[in-house]
PDB file of C-alpha atoms and ligand atoms in Angstrom:
ATOM      1  CA  UNK A   1       0.009  -0.044  -0.023  1.00 77.00           C
ATOM      2  CA  UNK A   2       1.222   3.490  -0.869  1.00 76.00           C
ATOM      3  CA  UNK A   3       1.375   6.154   1.805  1.00 78.00           C
ATOM      4  CA  UNK A   4       1.611   9.793   1.030  1.00 82.00           C
ATOM      5  CA  UNK A   5       3.106  12.543   3.122  1.00 83.00           C
ATOM      6  CA  UNK A   6       0.435  15.377   3.523  1.00 86.00           C
ATOM      7  CA  UNK A   7       2.116  16.980   6.560  1.00 83.00           C
ATOM      8  CA  UNK A   8       2.895  20.260   4.806  1.00 85.00           C
ATOM      9  CA  UNK A   9      -0.370  21.022   3.149  1.00 89.00           C
ATOM     10  CA  UNK A  10      -1.839  24.351   4.026  1.00 89.00           C
ATOM     11  CA  UNK A  11      -5.546  25.009   5.240  1.00 91.00           C
ATOM     12  CA  UNK A  12      -6.290  21.581   6.191  1.00 91.00           C
ATOM     13  CA  UNK A  13      -9.790  20.997   7.670  1.00 93.00           C
ATOM     14  CA  UNK A  14     -10.512  17.932   9.858  1.00 91.00           C
ATOM     15  CA  UNK A  15     -13.813  16.429   8.766  1.00 89.00           C
ATOM     16  CA  UNK A  16     -16.335  14.961  11.152  1.00 87.00           C
ATOM     17  CA  UNK A  17     -15.933  11.197  11.600  1.00 87.00           C
ATOM     18  CA  UNK A  18     -18.102   9.532   8.895  1.00 86.00           C
ATOM     19  CA  UNK A  19     -19.473   6.984  11.413  1.00 76.00           C
ATOM     20  CA  UNK A  20     -19.737   3.443   9.975  1.00 70.00           C
ATOM     21  CA  UNK A  21     -22.274   1.755  12.199  1.00 71.00           C
ATOM     22  CA  UNK A  22     -25.914   2.751  12.816  1.00 75.00           C
ATOM     23  CA  UNK A  23     -25.613   5.508  10.255  1.00 84.00           C
ATOM     24  CA  UNK A  24     -27.085   3.926   7.186  1.00 91.00           C
ATOM     25  CA  UNK A  25     -27.022   0.423   5.700  1.00 92.00           C
ATOM     26  CA  UNK A  26     -25.005   1.573   2.608  1.00 93.00           C
ATOM     27  CA  UNK A  27     -22.336   3.162   4.712  1.00 92.00           C
ATOM     28  CA  UNK A  28     -22.092   0.029   6.801  1.00 93.00           C
ATOM     29  CA  UNK A  29     -21.776  -2.051   3.608  1.00 95.00           C
ATOM     30  CA  UNK A  30     -19.027   0.456   2.248  1.00 95.00           C
ATOM     31  CA  UNK A  31     -17.081   0.084   5.385  1.00 94.00           C
ATOM     32  CA  UNK A  32     -17.363  -3.755   5.293  1.00 95.00           C
ATOM     33  CA  UNK A  33     -16.470  -3.989   1.494  1.00 98.00           C
ATOM     34  CA  UNK A  34     -13.278  -5.975   0.825  1.00 98.00           C
ATOM     35  CA  UNK A  35     -11.987  -8.096  -2.010  1.00 98.00           C
ATOM     36  CA  UNK A  36     -12.530 -11.789  -0.821  1.00 98.00           C
ATOM     37  CA  UNK A  37     -10.503 -14.469  -2.380  1.00 98.00           C
ATOM     38  CA  UNK A  38     -11.456 -17.527  -0.366  1.00 98.00           C
ATOM     39  CA  UNK A  39     -14.940 -19.023  -0.328  1.00 98.00           C
ATOM     40  CA  UNK A  40     -16.859 -21.995   1.118  1.00 98.00           C
ATOM     41  CA  UNK A  41     -17.829 -24.855  -1.172  1.00 96.00           C
ATOM     42  CA  UNK A  42     -21.587 -23.917  -0.845  1.00 98.00           C
ATOM     43  CA  UNK A  43     -23.239 -23.217  -4.309  1.00 98.00           C
ATOM     44  CA  UNK A  44     -25.374 -20.150  -5.092  1.00 98.00           C
ATOM     45  CA  UNK A  45     -29.113 -20.686  -5.500  1.00 98.00           C
ATOM     46  CA  UNK A  46     -30.748 -19.430  -8.855  1.00 98.00           C
ATOM     47  CA  UNK A  47     -32.449 -16.613  -6.942  1.00 98.00           C
ATOM     48  CA  UNK A  48     -29.119 -15.361  -5.663  1.00 98.00           C
ATOM     49  CA  UNK A  49     -27.588 -15.553  -9.163  1.00 98.00           C
ATOM     50  CA  UNK A  50     -30.517 -13.626 -10.392  1.00 98.00           C
ATOM     51  CA  UNK A  51     -29.945 -10.926  -7.714  1.00 98.00           C
ATOM     52  CA  UNK A  52     -26.438 -10.387  -8.612  1.00 99.00           C
ATOM     53  CA  UNK A  53     -27.275 -10.043 -12.310  1.00 99.00           C
ATOM     54  CA  UNK A  54     -29.835  -7.633 -11.608  1.00 98.00           C
ATOM     55  CA  UNK A  55     -27.649  -5.611  -9.217  1.00 98.00           C
ATOM     56  CA  UNK A  56     -24.878  -5.486 -11.826  1.00 98.00           C
ATOM     57  CA  UNK A  57     -27.125  -4.495 -14.915  1.00 98.00           C
ATOM     58  CA  UNK A  58     -30.773  -4.980 -14.140  1.00 98.00           C
ATOM     59  CA  UNK A  59     -33.571  -2.760 -15.277  1.00 98.00           C
ATOM     60  CA  UNK A  60     -34.748  -0.555 -12.439  1.00 98.00           C
ATOM     61  CA  UNK A  61     -37.217   1.891 -14.194  1.00 98.00           C
ATOM     62  CA  UNK A  62     -40.247   1.809 -16.427  1.00 97.00           C
ATOM     63  CA  UNK A  63     -38.269   3.446 -19.218  1.00 96.00           C
ATOM     64  CA  UNK A  64     -35.536   0.852 -19.154  1.00 97.00           C
ATOM     65  CA  UNK A  65     -32.800   2.485 -17.000  1.00 98.00           C
ATOM     66  CA  UNK A  66     -30.583   0.195 -14.987  1.00 98.00           C
ATOM     67  CA  UNK A  67     -29.013  -0.123 -11.700  1.00 98.00           C
ATOM     68  CA  UNK A  68     -25.581   1.101 -12.987  1.00 98.00           C
ATOM     69  CA  UNK A  69     -25.394   4.598 -14.564  1.00 98.00           C
ATOM     70  CA  UNK A  70     -24.526   4.625 -18.317  1.00 98.00           C
ATOM     71  CA  UNK A  71     -23.212   7.550 -20.339  1.00 98.00           C
ATOM     72  CA  UNK A  72     -26.175   8.560 -22.680  1.00 98.00           C
ATOM     73  CA  UNK A  73     -28.067   5.510 -21.390  1.00 98.00           C
ATOM     74  CA  UNK A  74     -26.533   3.572 -24.164  1.00 98.00           C
ATOM     75  CA  UNK A  75     -25.578   0.599 -22.141  1.00 98.00           C
ATOM     76  CA  UNK A  76     -22.554  -1.042 -23.775  1.00 98.00           C
ATOM     77  CA  UNK A  77     -22.015  -3.711 -20.998  1.00 98.00           C
ATOM     78  CA  UNK A  78     -22.860  -7.287 -21.139  1.00 98.00           C
ATOM     79  CA  UNK A  79     -22.722  -9.724 -18.287  1.00 98.00           C
ATOM     80  CA  UNK A  80     -22.086 -13.483 -18.457  1.00 99.00           C
ATOM     81  CA  UNK A  81     -22.300 -15.907 -15.548  1.00 99.00           C
ATOM     82  CA  UNK A  82     -19.856 -18.775 -15.544  1.00 98.00           C
ATOM     83  CA  UNK A  83     -21.730 -21.311 -13.418  1.00 98.00           C
ATOM     84  CA  UNK A  84     -19.871 -24.277 -11.876  1.00 98.00           C
ATOM     85  CA  UNK A  85     -21.167 -27.557 -10.450  1.00 98.00           C
ATOM     86  CA  UNK A  86     -23.411 -27.412  -7.330  1.00 98.00           C
ATOM     87  CA  UNK A  87     -25.402 -24.157  -7.924  1.00 98.00           C
ATOM     88  CA  UNK A  88     -29.108 -23.573  -8.607  1.00 98.00           C
ATOM     89  CA  UNK A  89     -28.422 -23.501 -12.479  1.00 98.00           C
ATOM     90  CA  UNK A  90     -26.826 -26.299 -14.655  1.00 98.00           C
ATOM     91  CA  UNK A  91     -23.143 -25.743 -15.086  1.00 98.00           C
ATOM     92  CA  UNK A  92     -22.400 -23.527 -18.087  1.00 98.00           C
ATOM     93  CA  UNK A  93     -21.902 -20.027 -19.283  1.00 98.00           C
ATOM     94  CA  UNK A  94     -24.959 -17.883 -19.527  1.00 98.00           C
ATOM     95  CA  UNK A  95     -25.589 -14.504 -21.032  1.00 98.00           C
ATOM     96  CA  UNK A  96     -27.685 -12.163 -19.161  1.00 98.00           C
ATOM     97  CA  UNK A  97     -30.421 -10.356 -21.132  1.00 98.00           C
ATOM     98  CA  UNK A  98     -31.107  -7.387 -18.908  1.00 98.00           C
ATOM     99  CA  UNK A  99     -34.106  -6.171 -20.795  1.00 98.00           C
ATOM    100  CA  UNK A 100     -35.949  -9.377 -20.130  1.00 98.00           C
ATOM    101  CA  UNK A 101     -34.217 -10.481 -16.965  1.00 98.00           C
ATOM    102  CA  UNK A 102     -33.492 -13.821 -18.700  1.00 98.00           C
ATOM    103  CA  UNK A 103     -30.352 -15.944 -19.393  1.00 98.00           C
ATOM    104  CA  UNK A 104     -29.537 -17.563 -22.385  1.00 98.00           C
ATOM    105  CA  UNK A 105     -27.012 -20.618 -22.117  1.00 98.00           C
ATOM    106  CA  UNK A 106     -24.092 -20.093 -24.532  1.00 98.00           C
ATOM    107  CA  UNK A 107     -21.741 -22.863 -23.317  1.00 98.00           C
ATOM    108  CA  UNK A 108     -22.539 -26.107 -21.515  1.00 98.00           C
ATOM    109  CA  UNK A 109     -20.539 -27.638 -18.715  1.00 98.00           C
ATOM    110  CA  UNK A 110     -18.323 -26.486 -15.820  1.00 98.00           C
ATOM    111  CA  UNK A 111     -15.809 -24.015 -17.405  1.00 98.00           C
ATOM    112  CA  UNK A 112     -14.353 -22.563 -14.207  1.00 98.00           C
ATOM    113  CA  UNK A 113     -11.092 -24.301 -14.737  1.00 98.00           C
ATOM    114  CA  UNK A 114     -10.782 -22.801 -18.327  1.00 98.00           C
ATOM    115  CA  UNK A 115     -11.779 -19.382 -17.090  1.00 98.00           C
ATOM    116  CA  UNK A 116      -9.210 -19.550 -14.255  1.00 98.00           C
ATOM    117  CA  UNK A 117      -6.621 -20.624 -16.723  1.00 98.00           C
ATOM    118  CA  UNK A 118      -7.380 -17.557 -18.771  1.00 98.00           C
ATOM    119  CA  UNK A 119      -6.990 -15.472 -15.516  1.00 98.00           C
ATOM    120  CA  UNK A 120      -3.396 -16.316 -14.902  1.00 98.00           C
ATOM    121  CA  UNK A 121      -4.634 -19.435 -12.883  1.00 98.00           C
ATOM    122  CA  UNK A 122      -5.824 -17.155  -9.972  1.00 98.00           C
ATOM    123  CA  UNK A 123      -7.222 -19.563  -7.565  1.00 98.00           C
ATOM    124  CA  UNK A 124     -10.363 -17.679  -6.612  1.00 98.00           C
ATOM    125  CA  UNK A 125     -11.684 -17.842 -10.151  1.00 98.00           C
ATOM    126  CA  UNK A 126     -11.218 -21.692 -10.041  1.00 98.00           C
ATOM    127  CA  UNK A 127     -12.928 -21.991  -6.608  1.00 98.00           C
ATOM    128  CA  UNK A 128     -15.822 -19.594  -6.917  1.00 98.00           C
ATOM    129  CA  UNK A 129     -19.226 -20.985  -7.342  1.00 98.00           C
ATOM    130  CA  UNK A 130     -20.053 -18.587 -10.045  1.00 98.00           C
ATOM    131  CA  UNK A 131     -18.097 -15.910 -11.821  1.00 98.00           C
ATOM    132  CA  UNK A 132     -19.712 -12.866 -13.314  1.00 99.00           C
ATOM    133  CA  UNK A 133     -17.815 -11.659 -16.475  1.00 99.00           C
ATOM    134  CA  UNK A 134     -18.479  -8.063 -17.448  1.00 99.00           C
ATOM    135  CA  UNK A 135     -17.603  -7.187 -21.126  1.00 99.00           C
ATOM    136  CA  UNK A 136     -18.230  -4.151 -23.291  1.00 98.00           C
ATOM    137  CA  UNK A 137     -19.446  -3.709 -26.749  1.00 98.00           C
ATOM    138  CA  UNK A 138     -17.732  -0.467 -27.481  1.00 98.00           C
ATOM    139  CA  UNK A 139     -19.413   0.364 -30.796  1.00 98.00           C
ATOM    140  CA  UNK A 140     -22.610   0.831 -28.944  1.00 98.00           C
ATOM    141  CA  UNK A 141     -21.132   3.918 -27.188  1.00 98.00           C
ATOM    142  CA  UNK A 142     -18.232   5.159 -29.461  1.00 98.00           C
ATOM    143  CA  UNK A 143     -20.796   5.984 -32.339  1.00 98.00           C
ATOM    144  CA  UNK A 144     -22.018   8.773 -30.090  1.00 98.00           C
ATOM    145  CA  UNK A 145     -18.899   9.636 -28.012  1.00 98.00           C
ATOM    146  CA  UNK A 146     -16.069   8.612 -30.273  1.00 98.00           C
ATOM    147  CA  UNK A 147     -12.832   7.269 -28.566  1.00 98.00           C
ATOM    148  CA  UNK A 148     -14.028   8.786 -25.269  1.00 98.00           C
ATOM    149  CA  UNK A 149     -16.874   6.181 -25.258  1.00 98.00           C
ATOM    150  CA  UNK A 150     -14.257   3.576 -24.542  1.00 98.00           C
ATOM    151  CA  UNK A 151     -13.367   5.286 -21.321  1.00 98.00           C
ATOM    152  CA  UNK A 152     -17.096   5.642 -20.493  1.00 98.00           C
ATOM    153  CA  UNK A 153     -17.707   1.997 -20.948  1.00 98.00           C
ATOM    154  CA  UNK A 154     -14.795   1.059 -18.707  1.00 98.00           C
ATOM    155  CA  UNK A 155     -16.147   3.382 -16.136  1.00 98.00           C
ATOM    156  CA  UNK A 156     -19.428   1.787 -16.330  1.00 98.00           C
ATOM    157  CA  UNK A 157     -17.860  -1.701 -15.603  1.00 98.00           C
ATOM    158  CA  UNK A 158     -16.485  -0.149 -12.267  1.00 98.00           C
ATOM    159  CA  UNK A 159     -20.060   0.962 -11.309  1.00 98.00           C
ATOM    160  CA  UNK A 160     -21.664  -2.458 -11.998  1.00 98.00           C
ATOM    161  CA  UNK A 161     -18.714  -4.226 -10.142  1.00 99.00           C
ATOM    162  CA  UNK A 162     -19.247  -2.056  -7.122  1.00 98.00           C
ATOM    163  CA  UNK A 163     -22.962  -3.076  -7.112  1.00 98.00           C
ATOM    164  CA  UNK A 164     -21.895  -6.622  -7.106  1.00 98.00           C
ATOM    165  CA  UNK A 165     -19.429  -6.145  -4.172  1.00 98.00           C
ATOM    166  CA  UNK A 166     -21.975  -4.367  -2.043  1.00 98.00           C
ATOM    167  CA  UNK A 167     -24.829  -6.861  -2.587  1.00 98.00           C
ATOM    168  CA  UNK A 168     -22.236  -9.590  -1.790  1.00 98.00           C
ATOM    169  CA  UNK A 169     -21.492  -7.944   1.414  1.00 98.00           C
ATOM    170  CA  UNK A 170     -25.143  -7.849   2.348  1.00 98.00           C
ATOM    171  CA  UNK A 171     -25.568 -11.489   1.501  1.00 98.00           C
ATOM    172  CA  UNK A 172     -22.304 -12.852   2.927  1.00 98.00           C
ATOM    173  CA  UNK A 173     -21.078 -13.597  -0.435  1.00 98.00           C
ATOM    174  CA  UNK A 174     -17.495 -12.504  -1.311  1.00 98.00           C
ATOM    175  CA  UNK A 175     -16.153 -11.280  -4.654  1.00 98.00           C
ATOM    176  CA  UNK A 176     -12.803  -9.849  -6.005  1.00 98.00           C
ATOM    177  CA  UNK A 177     -12.583  -7.655  -8.955  1.00 98.00           C
ATOM    178  CA  UNK A 178     -10.182  -9.411 -11.298  1.00 98.00           C
ATOM    179  CA  UNK A 179      -8.609  -7.443 -14.123  1.00 98.00           C
ATOM    180  CA  UNK A 180      -5.511  -9.686 -14.654  1.00 98.00           C
ATOM    181  CA  UNK A 181      -6.442 -12.058 -17.477  1.00 98.00           C
ATOM    182  CA  UNK A 182      -5.660 -12.877 -21.065  1.00 98.00           C
ATOM    183  CA  UNK A 183      -8.381 -10.982 -23.111  1.00 98.00           C
ATOM    184  CA  UNK A 184      -8.168 -13.382 -26.093  1.00 98.00           C
ATOM    185  CA  UNK A 185      -8.361 -16.339 -23.853  1.00 98.00           C
ATOM    186  CA  UNK A 186     -11.332 -15.179 -21.947  1.00 98.00           C
ATOM    187  CA  UNK A 187     -13.118 -14.346 -25.165  1.00 98.00           C
ATOM    188  CA  UNK A 188     -12.445 -17.922 -26.438  1.00 98.00           C
ATOM    189  CA  UNK A 189     -13.769 -19.437 -23.074  1.00 98.00           C
ATOM    190  CA  UNK A 190     -16.917 -17.330 -23.218  1.00 98.00           C
ATOM    191  CA  UNK A 191     -17.235 -17.613 -27.054  1.00 98.00           C
ATOM    192  CA  UNK A 192     -17.733 -13.849 -27.223  1.00 98.00           C
ATOM    193  CA  UNK A 193     -18.182 -12.132 -30.561  1.00 98.00           C
ATOM    194  CA  UNK A 194     -15.188 -10.173 -32.018  1.00 97.00           C
ATOM    195  CA  UNK A 195     -16.730  -6.780 -31.074  1.00 97.00           C
ATOM    196  CA  UNK A 196     -17.147  -7.716 -27.235  1.00 98.00           C
ATOM    197  CA  UNK A 197     -14.186  -7.053 -24.850  1.00 98.00           C
ATOM    198  CA  UNK A 198     -13.898  -8.618 -21.422  1.00 98.00           C
ATOM    199  CA  UNK A 199     -13.225  -5.981 -18.691  1.00 98.00           C
ATOM    200  CA  UNK A 200     -13.779  -7.747 -15.347  1.00 98.00           C
ATOM    201  CA  UNK A 201     -14.116 -11.170 -13.808  1.00 99.00           C
ATOM    202  CA  UNK A 202     -16.064 -11.219 -10.496  1.00 99.00           C
ATOM    203  CA  UNK A 203     -15.778 -14.591  -8.752  1.00 99.00           C
ATOM    204  CA  UNK A 204     -18.600 -15.148  -6.205  1.00 99.00           C
ATOM    205  CA  UNK A 205     -18.844 -17.462  -3.313  1.00 98.00           C
ATOM    206  CA  UNK A 206     -20.186 -17.628   0.223  1.00 98.00           C
ATOM    207  CA  UNK A 207     -17.747 -16.436   2.807  1.00 98.00           C
TER     208      UNK A 207
HETATM  209  C1  LIG B 301      -9.045  -2.634 -12.011  1.00 83.34           C
HETATM  210  C2  LIG B 301      -8.830  -3.711 -10.833  1.00 83.34           C
HETATM  211  C3  LIG B 301      -8.200  -4.878 -11.178  1.00 83.34           C
HETATM  212  C4  LIG B 301      -7.959  -5.911 -10.188  1.00 83.34           C
HETATM  213  N1  LIG B 301      -7.516  -7.034 -10.510  1.00 83.34           N
HETATM  214  C5  LIG B 301      -7.227  -7.963  -9.474  1.00 83.34           C
HETATM  215  C6  LIG B 301      -6.742  -9.247  -9.848  1.00 83.34           C
HETATM  216  O1  LIG B 301      -6.491  -9.607 -11.015  1.00 83.34           O
HETATM  217  N2  LIG B 301      -6.406 -10.090  -8.871  1.00 83.34           N
HETATM  218  C7  LIG B 301      -6.769  -9.727  -7.628  1.00 83.34           C
HETATM  219  O2  LIG B 301      -6.506 -10.666  -6.688  1.00 83.34           O
HETATM  220  N3  LIG B 301      -7.178  -8.618  -7.248  1.00 83.34           N
HETATM  221  C8  LIG B 301      -7.490  -7.621  -8.155  1.00 83.34           C
HETATM  222  N4  LIG B 301      -7.967  -6.471  -7.773  1.00 83.34           N
HETATM  223  C9  LIG B 301      -8.387  -6.176  -6.393  1.00 83.34           C
HETATM  224  C10 LIG B 301      -7.427  -5.292  -5.689  1.00 83.34           C
HETATM  225  O3  LIG B 301      -6.293  -5.994  -5.451  1.00 83.34           O
HETATM  226  C11 LIG B 301      -8.060  -4.697  -4.386  1.00 83.34           C
HETATM  227  O4  LIG B 301      -9.238  -3.977  -4.757  1.00 83.34           O
HETATM  228  C12 LIG B 301      -7.072  -3.989  -3.522  1.00 83.34           C
HETATM  229  O5  LIG B 301      -6.063  -4.814  -3.078  1.00 83.34           O
HETATM  230  C13 LIG B 301      -7.748  -3.384  -2.390  1.00 83.34           C
HETATM  231  O6  LIG B 301      -8.359  -4.226  -1.497  1.00 83.34           O
HETATM  232  P1  LIG B 301      -9.980  -4.159  -1.172  1.00 83.34           P
HETATM  233  O7  LIG B 301     -10.704  -4.279  -2.489  1.00 83.34           O
HETATM  234  O8  LIG B 301     -10.210  -5.316  -0.249  1.00 83.34           O
HETATM  235  O9  LIG B 301     -10.246  -2.962  -0.501  1.00 83.34           O
HETATM  236  C14 LIG B 301      -8.282  -5.559  -8.773  1.00 83.34           C
HETATM  237  C15 LIG B 301      -8.847  -4.280  -8.502  1.00 83.34           C
HETATM  238  C16 LIG B 301      -9.169  -3.340  -9.477  1.00 83.34           C
HETATM  239  C17 LIG B 301      -9.773  -2.077  -9.136  1.00 83.34           C
END
């Protein structure tokens, strides 16, 4: 961890303590949020998988707005669930269709080993009951914002991932934002189309 020396800065104001318990649920969850890399063997019921997908990218308004903010409401993100053995869904890789809150199975079988292999063999990706993979279809947003749209889509992935972290803390389910992986290999495992770029892997498992 990097520490910085702020000793000589002028006009410093000591802020009131934020208070992390008994203030609000969201502040308690923010204070609790940590990256968790070890999980129990317990699988995730279908309803829990559904709740995580909704938290990441679900529709939360009548006019189709979602749980995560999106530049121009263009929604360039896609979410896949890589489901291992022992969960409330058959093992496989599923694409989340936010507009319908449905899943479509794109690959059959437990692909966690393959996904972990693509993620520099990080053990939590191998061990997680389910991993969510956030990817971006940049052309959906670069049409309006040009090159800057790439930055916007990447920022959105951060919003979606934070939603997953916070829901996880509420449910006793850990995650860890994983950005270290081989893009092409993840694309191969998920059978992503050429225009869809993986940004984050979020392994999920009970703590
Ligand atoms: C963009 C990004 C990429 C990350 N990639 C990895 C990763 O590949 N593997 C990993 O174990 N942690 C990864 N992390 C998690 C960080 O290591 C973690 O957030 C940091 O150590 C602070 O700990 P905390 O999240 O528990 O507060 C990543 C975090 C971010 C924001």
